[in-house]
């Protein structure tokens, strides 16, 4: 079994697992609102205006905005919240399309990746580690392991990247050496390091996954879409 369409079937079997607790892709209607008020409602500066848009790379899915502006912003249970294009995580007014990877931008090593499961070395602070249920990830064919030499990639899920540690972990990885950036804190730090030229070009992210904390279903769906999109 490859980590591709066969896994989609398995994912579909688990489609309802945890769905009630999933606050997924937001939709933003075209209803007129006070632009300043809606921008300021977000404690994480994830909302920009004219037109209203939410950067899911900064959003923690706290729902303060949808509670304050229910006719303008609502959250769906859609777990398509991952893309290899950073800008695709920005949802704009009347954008009702799922968030998916761009198949044309997938690296060859990822394109050819075949495995029964994907093993990822989780790189996160203690708080985030404590929030992650490894069993839930396993249900979606994603194994979070501690030994980088057995992992297919790194899952960076909190801020405070230690570049020396990452360099050492990256060198140990098996192919395709995926770099997955998950959650608002990690994505914000990645943005900052890439904008300042500190982040090595060869570590360009293969996938950005929205959500704070990361939902296993969202991550698995993102990886499946990443590989399926190029078949
Ligand atoms: S749900 Fe996201 S966009 Fe809305 S207030 Fe919370 S962090 Fe901001």
JSON list of C-alpha atoms and ligand atoms in Angstrom, two decimals:
[
{"chain": "A", "resi": 1, "resn": "UNK", "atom": "CA", "xyz": [0.00, 0.00, 0.00]},
{"chain": "A", "resi": 2, "resn": "UNK", "atom": "CA", "xyz": [1.34, 3.42, -0.88]},
{"chain": "A", "resi": 3, "resn": "UNK", "atom": "CA", "xyz": [0.70, 6.65, 0.91]},
{"chain": "A", "resi": 4, "resn": "UNK", "atom": "CA", "xyz": [-1.71, 7.79, -1.75]},
{"chain": "A", "resi": 5, "resn": "UNK", "atom": "CA", "xyz": [-5.18, 6.86, -2.96]},
{"chain": "A", "resi": 6, "resn": "UNK", "atom": "CA", "xyz": [-5.37, 3.67, -0.84]},
{"chain": "A", "resi": 7, "resn": "UNK", "atom": "CA", "xyz": [-4.85, 5.80, 2.20]},
{"chain": "A", "resi": 8, "resn": "UNK", "atom": "CA", "xyz": [-7.64, 8.06, 1.10]},
{"chain": "A", "resi": 9, "resn": "UNK", "atom": "CA", "xyz": [-9.96, 5.09, 1.55]},
{"chain": "A", "resi": 10, "resn": "UNK", "atom": "CA", "xyz": [-8.66, 4.54, 5.06]},
{"chain": "A", "resi": 11, "resn": "UNK", "atom": "CA", "xyz": [-9.02, 8.21, 5.82]},
{"chain": "A", "resi": 12, "resn": "UNK", "atom": "CA", "xyz": [-12.57, 8.11, 4.56]},
{"chain": "A", "resi": 13, "resn": "UNK", "atom": "CA", "xyz": [-13.32, 5.25, 6.97]},
{"chain": "A", "resi": 14, "resn": "UNK", "atom": "CA", "xyz": [-12.21, 7.55, 9.74]},
{"chain": "A", "resi": 15, "resn": "UNK", "atom": "CA", "xyz": [-13.95, 10.53, 8.22]},
{"chain": "A", "resi": 16, "resn": "UNK", "atom": "CA", "xyz": [-16.17, 11.07, 11.22]},
{"chain": "A", "resi": 17, "resn": "UNK", "atom": "CA", "xyz": [-13.45, 10.47, 13.79]},
{"chain": "A", "resi": 18, "resn": "UNK", "atom": "CA", "xyz": [-13.02, 13.66, 15.74]},
{"chain": "A", "resi": 19, "resn": "UNK", "atom": "CA", "xyz": [-15.13, 15.67, 13.30]},
{"chain": "A", "resi": 20, "resn": "UNK", "atom": "CA", "xyz": [-17.23, 17.22, 16.04]},
{"chain": "A", "resi": 21, "resn": "UNK", "atom": "CA", "xyz": [-14.14, 18.82, 17.56]},
{"chain": "A", "resi": 22, "resn": "UNK", "atom": "CA", "xyz": [-12.79, 20.09, 14.26]},
{"chain": "A", "resi": 23, "resn": "UNK", "atom": "CA", "xyz": [-13.11, 23.80, 13.58]},
{"chain": "A", "resi": 24, "resn": "UNK", "atom": "CA", "xyz": [-12.14, 23.79, 9.93]},
{"chain": "A", "resi": 25, "resn": "UNK", "atom": "CA", "xyz": [-11.86, 26.10, 6.93]},
{"chain": "A", "resi": 26, "resn": "UNK", "atom": "CA", "xyz": [-13.61, 29.44, 7.49]},
{"chain": "A", "resi": 27, "resn": "UNK", "atom": "CA", "xyz": [-15.82, 31.10, 4.94]},
{"chain": "A", "resi": 28, "resn": "UNK", "atom": "CA", "xyz": [-16.21, 34.85, 4.73]},
{"chain": "A", "resi": 29, "resn": "UNK", "atom": "CA", "xyz": [-19.39, 36.23, 3.21]},
{"chain": "A", "resi": 30, "resn": "UNK", "atom": "CA", "xyz": [-19.73, 39.41, 1.17]},
{"chain": "A", "resi": 31, "resn": "UNK", "atom": "CA", "xyz": [-21.85, 41.09, 3.89]},
{"chain": "A", "resi": 32, "resn": "UNK", "atom": "CA", "xyz": [-20.75, 44.65, 4.74]},
{"chain": "A", "resi": 33, "resn": "UNK", "atom": "CA", "xyz": [-19.12, 45.09, 8.16]},
{"chain": "A", "resi": 34, "resn": "UNK", "atom": "CA", "xyz": [-17.13, 47.71, 10.03]},
{"chain": "A", "resi": 35, "resn": "UNK", "atom": "CA", "xyz": [-13.65, 47.03, 8.61]},
{"chain": "A", "resi": 36, "resn": "UNK", "atom": "CA", "xyz": [-11.73, 48.42, 11.57]},
{"chain": "A", "resi": 37, "resn": "UNK", "atom": "CA", "xyz": [-13.84, 46.53, 14.10]},
{"chain": "A", "resi": 38, "resn": "UNK", "atom": "CA", "xyz": [-13.47, 43.19, 12.36]},
{"chain": "A", "resi": 39, "resn": "UNK", "atom": "CA", "xyz": [-9.75, 43.65, 11.90]},
{"chain": "A", "resi": 40, "resn": "UNK", "atom": "CA", "xyz": [-9.29, 44.50, 15.57]},
{"chain": "A", "resi": 41, "resn": "UNK", "atom": "CA", "xyz": [-11.35, 41.59, 16.86]},
{"chain": "A", "resi": 42, "resn": "UNK", "atom": "CA", "xyz": [-8.53, 39.15, 16.17]},
{"chain": "A", "resi": 43, "resn": "UNK", "atom": "CA", "xyz": [-6.04, 38.87, 19.03]},
{"chain": "A", "resi": 44, "resn": "UNK", "atom": "CA", "xyz": [-3.52, 37.24, 16.69]},
{"chain": "A", "resi": 45, "resn": "UNK", "atom": "CA", "xyz": [-3.62, 39.83, 13.87]},
{"chain": "A", "resi": 46, "resn": "UNK", "atom": "CA", "xyz": [-4.79, 37.17, 11.47]},
{"chain": "A", "resi": 47, "resn": "UNK", "atom": "CA", "xyz": [-7.49, 39.37, 9.91]},
{"chain": "A", "resi": 48, "resn": "UNK", "atom": "CA", "xyz": [-6.78, 41.97, 7.24]},
{"chain": "A", "resi": 49, "resn": "UNK", "atom": "CA", "xyz": [-9.41, 44.11, 5.50]},
{"chain": "A", "resi": 50, "resn": "UNK", "atom": "CA", "xyz": [-10.49, 45.69, 2.22]},
{"chain": "A", "resi": 51, "resn": "UNK", "atom": "CA", "xyz": [-11.35, 42.97, 1.40]},
{"chain": "A", "resi": 52, "resn": "UNK", "atom": "CA", "xyz": [-11.72, 40.98, 4.62]},
{"chain": "A", "resi": 53, "resn": "UNK", "atom": "CA", "xyz": [-9.36, 38.02, 4.72]},
{"chain": "A", "resi": 54, "resn": "UNK", "atom": "CA", "xyz": [-8.01, 35.60, 7.31]},
{"chain": "A", "resi": 55, "resn": "UNK", "atom": "CA", "xyz": [-4.45, 34.31, 7.26]},
{"chain": "A", "resi": 56, "resn": "UNK", "atom": "CA", "xyz": [-4.80, 30.75, 8.54]},
{"chain": "A", "resi": 57, "resn": "UNK", "atom": "CA", "xyz": [-1.05, 30.71, 9.01]},
{"chain": "A", "resi": 58, "resn": "UNK", "atom": "CA", "xyz": [-1.65, 33.05, 11.97]},
{"chain": "A", "resi": 59, "resn": "UNK", "atom": "CA", "xyz": [-5.14, 31.93, 13.03]},
{"chain": "A", "resi": 60, "resn": "UNK", "atom": "CA", "xyz": [-5.58, 29.80, 16.16]},
{"chain": "A", "resi": 61, "resn": "UNK", "atom": "CA", "xyz": [-9.21, 28.97, 15.33]},
{"chain": "A", "resi": 62, "resn": "UNK", "atom": "CA", "xyz": [-10.40, 30.57, 18.58]},
{"chain": "A", "resi": 63, "resn": "UNK", "atom": "CA", "xyz": [-13.65, 31.64, 16.82]},
{"chain": "A", "resi": 64, "resn": "UNK", "atom": "CA", "xyz": [-13.77, 35.10, 18.45]},
{"chain": "A", "resi": 65, "resn": "UNK", "atom": "CA", "xyz": [-14.31, 36.63, 15.02]},
{"chain": "A", "resi": 66, "resn": "UNK", "atom": "CA", "xyz": [-17.18, 34.36, 14.02]},
{"chain": "A", "resi": 67, "resn": "UNK", "atom": "CA", "xyz": [-18.88, 34.91, 17.38]},
{"chain": "A", "resi": 68, "resn": "UNK", "atom": "CA", "xyz": [-18.60, 38.68, 17.02]},
{"chain": "A", "resi": 69, "resn": "UNK", "atom": "CA", "xyz": [-19.48, 38.75, 13.29]},
{"chain": "A", "resi": 70, "resn": "UNK", "atom": "CA", "xyz": [-21.65, 35.66, 12.72]},
{"chain": "A", "resi": 71, "resn": "UNK", "atom": "CA", "xyz": [-23.06, 36.92, 9.41]},
{"chain": "A", "resi": 72, "resn": "UNK", "atom": "CA", "xyz": [-19.60, 37.60, 8.07]},
{"chain": "A", "resi": 73, "resn": "UNK", "atom": "CA", "xyz": [-17.35, 34.76, 9.23]},
{"chain": "A", "resi": 74, "resn": "UNK", "atom": "CA", "xyz": [-18.28, 31.16, 9.92]},
{"chain": "A", "resi": 75, "resn": "UNK", "atom": "CA", "xyz": [-16.21, 28.04, 10.36]},
{"chain": "A", "resi": 76, "resn": "UNK", "atom": "CA", "xyz": [-16.95, 24.83, 8.47]},
{"chain": "A", "resi": 77, "resn": "UNK", "atom": "CA", "xyz": [-15.83, 21.30, 9.45]},
{"chain": "A", "resi": 78, "resn": "UNK", "atom": "CA", "xyz": [-13.78, 21.09, 6.22]},
{"chain": "A", "resi": 79, "resn": "UNK", "atom": "CA", "xyz": [-10.34, 19.73, 7.17]},
{"chain": "A", "resi": 80, "resn": "UNK", "atom": "CA", "xyz": [-8.70, 20.76, 3.87]},
{"chain": "A", "resi": 81, "resn": "UNK", "atom": "CA", "xyz": [-6.39, 23.21, 5.57]},
{"chain": "A", "resi": 82, "resn": "UNK", "atom": "CA", "xyz": [-2.97, 22.43, 4.13]},
{"chain": "A", "resi": 83, "resn": "UNK", "atom": "CA", "xyz": [-1.06, 23.63, 1.10]},
{"chain": "A", "resi": 84, "resn": "UNK", "atom": "CA", "xyz": [2.47, 23.86, -0.23]},
{"chain": "A", "resi": 85, "resn": "UNK", "atom": "CA", "xyz": [1.70, 27.45, -1.24]},
{"chain": "A", "resi": 86, "resn": "UNK", "atom": "CA", "xyz": [1.89, 29.74, 1.78]},
{"chain": "A", "resi": 87, "resn": "UNK", "atom": "CA", "xyz": [-0.47, 32.33, 0.28]},
{"chain": "A", "resi": 88, "resn": "UNK", "atom": "CA", "xyz": [-3.16, 29.69, -0.19]},
{"chain": "A", "resi": 89, "resn": "UNK", "atom": "CA", "xyz": [-3.65, 29.73, 3.56]},
{"chain": "A", "resi": 90, "resn": "UNK", "atom": "CA", "xyz": [-5.11, 33.21, 3.22]},
{"chain": "A", "resi": 91, "resn": "UNK", "atom": "CA", "xyz": [-8.90, 32.95, 2.89]},
{"chain": "A", "resi": 92, "resn": "UNK", "atom": "CA", "xyz": [-10.57, 35.95, 1.30]},
{"chain": "A", "resi": 93, "resn": "UNK", "atom": "CA", "xyz": [-14.19, 37.11, 1.09]},
{"chain": "A", "resi": 94, "resn": "UNK", "atom": "CA", "xyz": [-16.33, 34.81, -1.09]},
{"chain": "A", "resi": 95, "resn": "UNK", "atom": "CA", "xyz": [-13.49, 32.27, -1.39]},
{"chain": "A", "resi": 96, "resn": "UNK", "atom": "CA", "xyz": [-15.37, 29.01, -0.93]},
{"chain": "A", "resi": 97, "resn": "UNK", "atom": "CA", "xyz": [-12.76, 26.65, -2.43]},
{"chain": "A", "resi": 98, "resn": "UNK", "atom": "CA", "xyz": [-10.99, 24.02, -0.30]},
{"chain": "A", "resi": 99, "resn": "UNK", "atom": "CA", "xyz": [-7.39, 24.71, 0.57]},
{"chain": "A", "resi": 100, "resn": "UNK", "atom": "CA", "xyz": [-5.19, 22.24, -1.32]},
{"chain": "A", "resi": 101, "resn": "UNK", "atom": "CA", "xyz": [-1.57, 21.79, -2.42]},
{"chain": "A", "resi": 102, "resn": "UNK", "atom": "CA", "xyz": [-0.51, 22.89, -5.91]},
{"chain": "A", "resi": 103, "resn": "UNK", "atom": "CA", "xyz": [0.52, 19.68, -7.69]},
{"chain": "A", "resi": 104, "resn": "UNK", "atom": "CA", "xyz": [2.88, 21.53, -10.05]},
{"chain": "A", "resi": 105, "resn": "UNK", "atom": "CA", "xyz": [5.07, 22.59, -7.14]},
{"chain": "A", "resi": 106, "resn": "UNK", "atom": "CA", "xyz": [5.58, 19.17, -5.53]},
{"chain": "A", "resi": 107, "resn": "UNK", "atom": "CA", "xyz": [9.22, 18.03, -5.38]},
{"chain": "A", "resi": 108, "resn": "UNK", "atom": "CA", "xyz": [10.11, 14.87, -7.34]},
{"chain": "A", "resi": 109, "resn": "UNK", "atom": "CA", "xyz": [11.21, 13.07, -4.17]},
{"chain": "A", "resi": 110, "resn": "UNK", "atom": "CA", "xyz": [7.79, 13.69, -2.65]},
{"chain": "A", "resi": 111, "resn": "UNK", "atom": "CA", "xyz": [6.09, 12.85, -5.95]},
{"chain": "A", "resi": 112, "resn": "UNK", "atom": "CA", "xyz": [7.70, 9.40, -5.93]},
{"chain": "A", "resi": 113, "resn": "UNK", "atom": "CA", "xyz": [7.23, 8.72, -2.23]},
{"chain": "A", "resi": 114, "resn": "UNK", "atom": "CA", "xyz": [5.65, 5.33, -1.46]},
{"chain": "A", "resi": 115, "resn": "UNK", "atom": "CA", "xyz": [5.23, 3.95, 2.04]},
{"chain": "A", "resi": 116, "resn": "UNK", "atom": "CA", "xyz": [2.53, 2.30, 4.15]},
{"chain": "A", "resi": 117, "resn": "UNK", "atom": "CA", "xyz": [2.84, 5.13, 6.64]},
{"chain": "A", "resi": 118, "resn": "UNK", "atom": "CA", "xyz": [4.61, 8.43, 6.82]},
{"chain": "A", "resi": 119, "resn": "UNK", "atom": "CA", "xyz": [6.95, 8.74, 9.76]},
{"chain": "A", "resi": 120, "resn": "UNK", "atom": "CA", "xyz": [7.67, 12.22, 11.00]},
{"chain": "A", "resi": 121, "resn": "UNK", "atom": "CA", "xyz": [10.04, 13.51, 13.63]},
{"chain": "A", "resi": 122, "resn": "UNK", "atom": "CA", "xyz": [8.01, 15.97, 15.69]},
{"chain": "A", "resi": 123, "resn": "UNK", "atom": "CA", "xyz": [9.94, 19.10, 16.59]},
{"chain": "A", "resi": 124, "resn": "UNK", "atom": "CA", "xyz": [7.95, 21.03, 19.17]},
{"chain": "A", "resi": 125, "resn": "UNK", "atom": "CA", "xyz": [8.14, 22.52, 22.63]},
{"chain": "A", "resi": 126, "resn": "UNK", "atom": "CA", "xyz": [6.91, 20.61, 25.66]},
{"chain": "A", "resi": 127, "resn": "UNK", "atom": "CA", "xyz": [3.51, 22.28, 25.70]},
{"chain": "A", "resi": 128, "resn": "UNK", "atom": "CA", "xyz": [2.81, 21.35, 22.09]},
{"chain": "A", "resi": 129, "resn": "UNK", "atom": "CA", "xyz": [4.18, 17.83, 22.59]},
{"chain": "A", "resi": 130, "resn": "UNK", "atom": "CA", "xyz": [1.76, 17.43, 25.48]},
{"chain": "A", "resi": 131, "resn": "UNK", "atom": "CA", "xyz": [-1.18, 18.46, 23.28]},
{"chain": "A", "resi": 132, "resn": "UNK", "atom": "CA", "xyz": [-0.37, 15.93, 20.58]},
{"chain": "A", "resi": 133, "resn": "UNK", "atom": "CA", "xyz": [-2.02, 12.52, 20.71]},
{"chain": "A", "resi": 134, "resn": "UNK", "atom": "CA", "xyz": [0.34, 10.19, 18.86]},
{"chain": "A", "resi": 135, "resn": "UNK", "atom": "CA", "xyz": [-2.36, 7.51, 18.75]},
{"chain": "A", "resi": 136, "resn": "UNK", "atom": "CA", "xyz": [-4.74, 9.82, 16.93]},
{"chain": "A", "resi": 137, "resn": "UNK", "atom": "CA", "xyz": [-2.07, 10.54, 14.32]},
{"chain": "A", "resi": 138, "resn": "UNK", "atom": "CA", "xyz": [-1.41, 6.81, 13.93]},
{"chain": "A", "resi": 139, "resn": "UNK", "atom": "CA", "xyz": [-5.09, 6.27, 13.06]},
{"chain": "A", "resi": 140, "resn": "UNK", "atom": "CA", "xyz": [-4.40, 8.45, 10.02]},
{"chain": "A", "resi": 141, "resn": "UNK", "atom": "CA", "xyz": [-1.22, 6.64, 8.91]},
{"chain": "A", "resi": 142, "resn": "UNK", "atom": "CA", "xyz": [1.05, 9.30, 10.36]},
{"chain": "A", "resi": 143, "resn": "UNK", "atom": "CA", "xyz": [3.57, 8.08, 12.93]},
{"chain": "A", "resi": 144, "resn": "UNK", "atom": "CA", "xyz": [5.29, 10.63, 15.10]},
{"chain": "A", "resi": 145, "resn": "UNK", "atom": "CA", "xyz": [8.65, 9.17, 16.09]},
{"chain": "A", "resi": 146, "resn": "UNK", "atom": "CA", "xyz": [11.68, 10.33, 18.03]},
{"chain": "A", "resi": 147, "resn": "UNK", "atom": "CA", "xyz": [14.41, 8.78, 15.87]},
{"chain": "A", "resi": 148, "resn": "UNK", "atom": "CA", "xyz": [15.04, 11.09, 12.90]},
{"chain": "A", "resi": 149, "resn": "UNK", "atom": "CA", "xyz": [17.01, 8.40, 11.08]},
{"chain": "A", "resi": 150, "resn": "UNK", "atom": "CA", "xyz": [13.76, 6.43, 10.64]},
{"chain": "A", "resi": 151, "resn": "UNK", "atom": "CA", "xyz": [11.67, 9.46, 9.71]},
{"chain": "A", "resi": 152, "resn": "UNK", "atom": "CA", "xyz": [10.60, 10.66, 6.26]},
{"chain": "A", "resi": 153, "resn": "UNK", "atom": "CA", "xyz": [10.48, 14.25, 7.35]},
{"chain": "A", "resi": 154, "resn": "UNK", "atom": "CA", "xyz": [10.26, 16.83, 10.08]},
{"chain": "A", "resi": 155, "resn": "UNK", "atom": "CA", "xyz": [7.03, 18.14, 11.52]},
{"chain": "A", "resi": 156, "resn": "UNK", "atom": "CA", "xyz": [7.78, 21.56, 12.98]},
{"chain": "A", "resi": 157, "resn": "UNK", "atom": "CA", "xyz": [4.88, 22.43, 15.24]},
{"chain": "A", "resi": 158, "resn": "UNK", "atom": "CA", "xyz": [5.94, 25.23, 17.56]},
{"chain": "A", "resi": 159, "resn": "UNK", "atom": "CA", "xyz": [8.05, 28.37, 17.53]},
{"chain": "A", "resi": 160, "resn": "UNK", "atom": "CA", "xyz": [11.63, 28.62, 18.77]},
{"chain": "A", "resi": 161, "resn": "UNK", "atom": "CA", "xyz": [13.35, 26.74, 15.95]},
{"chain": "A", "resi": 162, "resn": "UNK", "atom": "CA", "xyz": [16.86, 25.63, 16.88]},
{"chain": "A", "resi": 163, "resn": "UNK", "atom": "CA", "xyz": [18.63, 25.71, 13.51]},
{"chain": "A", "resi": 164, "resn": "UNK", "atom": "CA", "xyz": [21.59, 23.65, 14.73]},
{"chain": "A", "resi": 165, "resn": "UNK", "atom": "CA", "xyz": [19.26, 20.93, 15.97]},
{"chain": "A", "resi": 166, "resn": "UNK", "atom": "CA", "xyz": [17.27, 21.06, 12.73]},
{"chain": "A", "resi": 167, "resn": "UNK", "atom": "CA", "xyz": [20.45, 20.78, 10.68]},
{"chain": "A", "resi": 168, "resn": "UNK", "atom": "CA", "xyz": [21.43, 17.64, 12.56]},
{"chain": "A", "resi": 169, "resn": "UNK", "atom": "CA", "xyz": [17.94, 16.10, 12.36]},
{"chain": "A", "resi": 170, "resn": "UNK", "atom": "CA", "xyz": [17.61, 16.93, 8.68]},
{"chain": "A", "resi": 171, "resn": "UNK", "atom": "CA", "xyz": [20.91, 15.22, 7.86]},
{"chain": "A", "resi": 172, "resn": "UNK", "atom": "CA", "xyz": [19.64, 12.01, 9.51]},
{"chain": "A", "resi": 173, "resn": "UNK", "atom": "CA", "xyz": [16.32, 11.83, 7.68]},
{"chain": "A", "resi": 174, "resn": "UNK", "atom": "CA", "xyz": [15.27, 9.26, 5.14]},
{"chain": "A", "resi": 175, "resn": "UNK", "atom": "CA", "xyz": [13.93, 10.43, 1.82]},
{"chain": "A", "resi": 176, "resn": "UNK", "atom": "CA", "xyz": [11.91, 12.33, 0.82]},
{"chain": "A", "resi": 177, "resn": "UNK", "atom": "CA", "xyz": [13.01, 14.53, 3.75]},
{"chain": "A", "resi": 178, "resn": "UNK", "atom": "CA", "xyz": [9.75, 16.41, 3.92]},
{"chain": "A", "resi": 179, "resn": "UNK", "atom": "CA", "xyz": [9.53, 19.66, 5.82]},
{"chain": "A", "resi": 180, "resn": "UNK", "atom": "CA", "xyz": [6.07, 20.25, 7.24]},
{"chain": "A", "resi": 181, "resn": "UNK", "atom": "CA", "xyz": [5.29, 23.45, 9.10]},
{"chain": "A", "resi": 182, "resn": "UNK", "atom": "CA", "xyz": [2.20, 23.13, 11.28]},
{"chain": "A", "resi": 183, "resn": "UNK", "atom": "CA", "xyz": [0.31, 25.60, 13.40]},
{"chain": "A", "resi": 184, "resn": "UNK", "atom": "CA", "xyz": [0.28, 29.35, 13.72]},
{"chain": "A", "resi": 185, "resn": "UNK", "atom": "CA", "xyz": [3.35, 29.68, 15.93]},
{"chain": "A", "resi": 186, "resn": "UNK", "atom": "CA", "xyz": [5.57, 27.58, 13.66]},
{"chain": "A", "resi": 187, "resn": "UNK", "atom": "CA", "xyz": [4.28, 29.14, 10.43]},
{"chain": "A", "resi": 188, "resn": "UNK", "atom": "CA", "xyz": [4.78, 32.66, 11.81]},
{"chain": "A", "resi": 189, "resn": "UNK", "atom": "CA", "xyz": [8.36, 31.83, 12.75]},
{"chain": "A", "resi": 190, "resn": "UNK", "atom": "CA", "xyz": [9.00, 30.21, 9.37]},
{"chain": "A", "resi": 191, "resn": "UNK", "atom": "CA", "xyz": [7.69, 33.37, 7.67]},
{"chain": "A", "resi": 192, "resn": "UNK", "atom": "CA", "xyz": [9.99, 35.52, 9.75]},
{"chain": "A", "resi": 193, "resn": "UNK", "atom": "CA", "xyz": [13.09, 33.39, 9.10]},
{"chain": "A", "resi": 194, "resn": "UNK", "atom": "CA", "xyz": [12.46, 33.08, 5.37]},
{"chain": "A", "resi": 195, "resn": "UNK", "atom": "CA", "xyz": [11.77, 36.83, 5.04]},
{"chain": "A", "resi": 196, "resn": "UNK", "atom": "CA", "xyz": [15.03, 37.61, 6.81]},
{"chain": "A", "resi": 197, "resn": "UNK", "atom": "CA", "xyz": [16.96, 35.12, 4.66]},
{"chain": "A", "resi": 198, "resn": "UNK", "atom": "CA", "xyz": [18.00, 32.98, 7.63]},
{"chain": "A", "resi": 199, "resn": "UNK", "atom": "CA", "xyz": [16.02, 29.89, 6.63]},
{"chain": "A", "resi": 200, "resn": "UNK", "atom": "CA", "xyz": [18.06, 27.61, 4.30]},
{"chain": "A", "resi": 201, "resn": "UNK", "atom": "CA", "xyz": [16.61, 27.46, 0.78]},
{"chain": "A", "resi": 202, "resn": "UNK", "atom": "CA", "xyz": [16.89, 23.66, 0.65]},
{"chain": "A", "resi": 203, "resn": "UNK", "atom": "CA", "xyz": [14.54, 23.43, 3.63]},
{"chain": "A", "resi": 204, "resn": "UNK", "atom": "CA", "xyz": [11.72, 25.10, 1.74]},
{"chain": "A", "resi": 205, "resn": "UNK", "atom": "CA", "xyz": [8.50, 23.84, 3.28]},
{"chain": "A", "resi": 206, "resn": "UNK", "atom": "CA", "xyz": [6.74, 21.01, 1.45]},
{"chain": "A", "resi": 207, "resn": "UNK", "atom": "CA", "xyz": [3.51, 21.65, 3.29]},
{"chain": "A", "resi": 208, "resn": "UNK", "atom": "CA", "xyz": [1.95, 24.27, 5.54]},
{"chain": "A", "resi": 209, "resn": "UNK", "atom": "CA", "xyz": [-0.77, 22.98, 7.84]},
{"chain": "A", "resi": 210, "resn": "UNK", "atom": "CA", "xyz": [-3.14, 25.42, 9.53]},
{"chain": "A", "resi": 211, "resn": "UNK", "atom": "CA", "xyz": [-4.49, 24.83, 13.01]},
{"chain": "A", "resi": 212, "resn": "UNK", "atom": "CA", "xyz": [-3.39, 25.51, 16.54]},
{"chain": "A", "resi": 213, "resn": "UNK", "atom": "CA", "xyz": [-2.95, 22.92, 17.78]},
{"chain": "A", "resi": 214, "resn": "UNK", "atom": "CA", "xyz": [-2.59, 20.69, 14.76]},
{"chain": "A", "resi": 215, "resn": "UNK", "atom": "CA", "xyz": [-5.41, 18.25, 14.09]},
{"chain": "A", "resi": 216, "resn": "UNK", "atom": "CA", "xyz": [-4.20, 14.78, 12.89]},
{"chain": "A", "resi": 217, "resn": "UNK", "atom": "CA", "xyz": [-6.92, 14.58, 10.27]},
{"chain": "A", "resi": 218, "resn": "UNK", "atom": "CA", "xyz": [-5.93, 17.93, 8.80]},
{"chain": "A", "resi": 219, "resn": "UNK", "atom": "CA", "xyz": [-2.28, 16.87, 8.55]},
{"chain": "A", "resi": 220, "resn": "UNK", "atom": "CA", "xyz": [-3.05, 13.45, 7.04]},
{"chain": "A", "resi": 221, "resn": "UNK", "atom": "CA", "xyz": [-5.44, 14.96, 4.53]},
{"chain": "A", "resi": 222, "resn": "UNK", "atom": "CA", "xyz": [-2.81, 17.52, 3.53]},
{"chain": "A", "resi": 223, "resn": "UNK", "atom": "CA", "xyz": [-0.20, 14.83, 2.90]},
{"chain": "A", "resi": 224, "resn": "UNK", "atom": "CA", "xyz": [-2.66, 12.70, 0.95]},
{"chain": "A", "resi": 225, "resn": "UNK", "atom": "CA", "xyz": [-3.65, 15.65, -1.20]},
{"chain": "A", "resi": 226, "resn": "UNK", "atom": "CA", "xyz": [0.02, 16.52, -1.69]},
{"chain": "A", "resi": 227, "resn": "UNK", "atom": "CA", "xyz": [0.80, 13.12, -3.19]},
{"chain": "A", "resi": 228, "resn": "UNK", "atom": "CA", "xyz": [-2.53, 12.54, -4.92]},
{"chain": "A", "resi": 229, "resn": "UNK", "atom": "CA", "xyz": [-2.39, 15.88, -6.66]},
{"chain": "A", "resi": 230, "resn": "UNK", "atom": "CA", "xyz": [0.52, 14.79, -8.82]},
{"chain": "A", "resi": 231, "resn": "UNK", "atom": "CA", "xyz": [-0.77, 11.37, -9.93]},
{"chain": "B", "resi": 1, "resn": "LIG", "atom": "S1", "xyz": [-10.57, 32.44, 14.75]},
{"chain": "B", "resi": 1, "resn": "LIG", "atom": "FE1", "xyz": [-8.64, 33.08, 13.82]},
{"chain": "B", "resi": 1, "resn": "LIG", "atom": "S2", "xyz": [-9.10, 34.94, 12.67]},
{"chain": "B", "resi": 1, "resn": "LIG", "atom": "FE2", "xyz": [-10.81, 34.57, 14.10]},
{"chain": "B", "resi": 1, "resn": "LIG", "atom": "S3", "xyz": [-10.27, 35.78, 15.92]},
{"chain": "B", "resi": 1, "resn": "LIG", "atom": "FE3", "xyz": [-9.49, 33.70, 16.29]},
{"chain": "B", "resi": 1, "resn": "LIG", "atom": "S4", "xyz": [-7.38, 33.74, 15.55]},
{"chain": "B", "resi": 1, "resn": "LIG", "atom": "FE4", "xyz": [-8.39, 35.55, 14.71]}
]
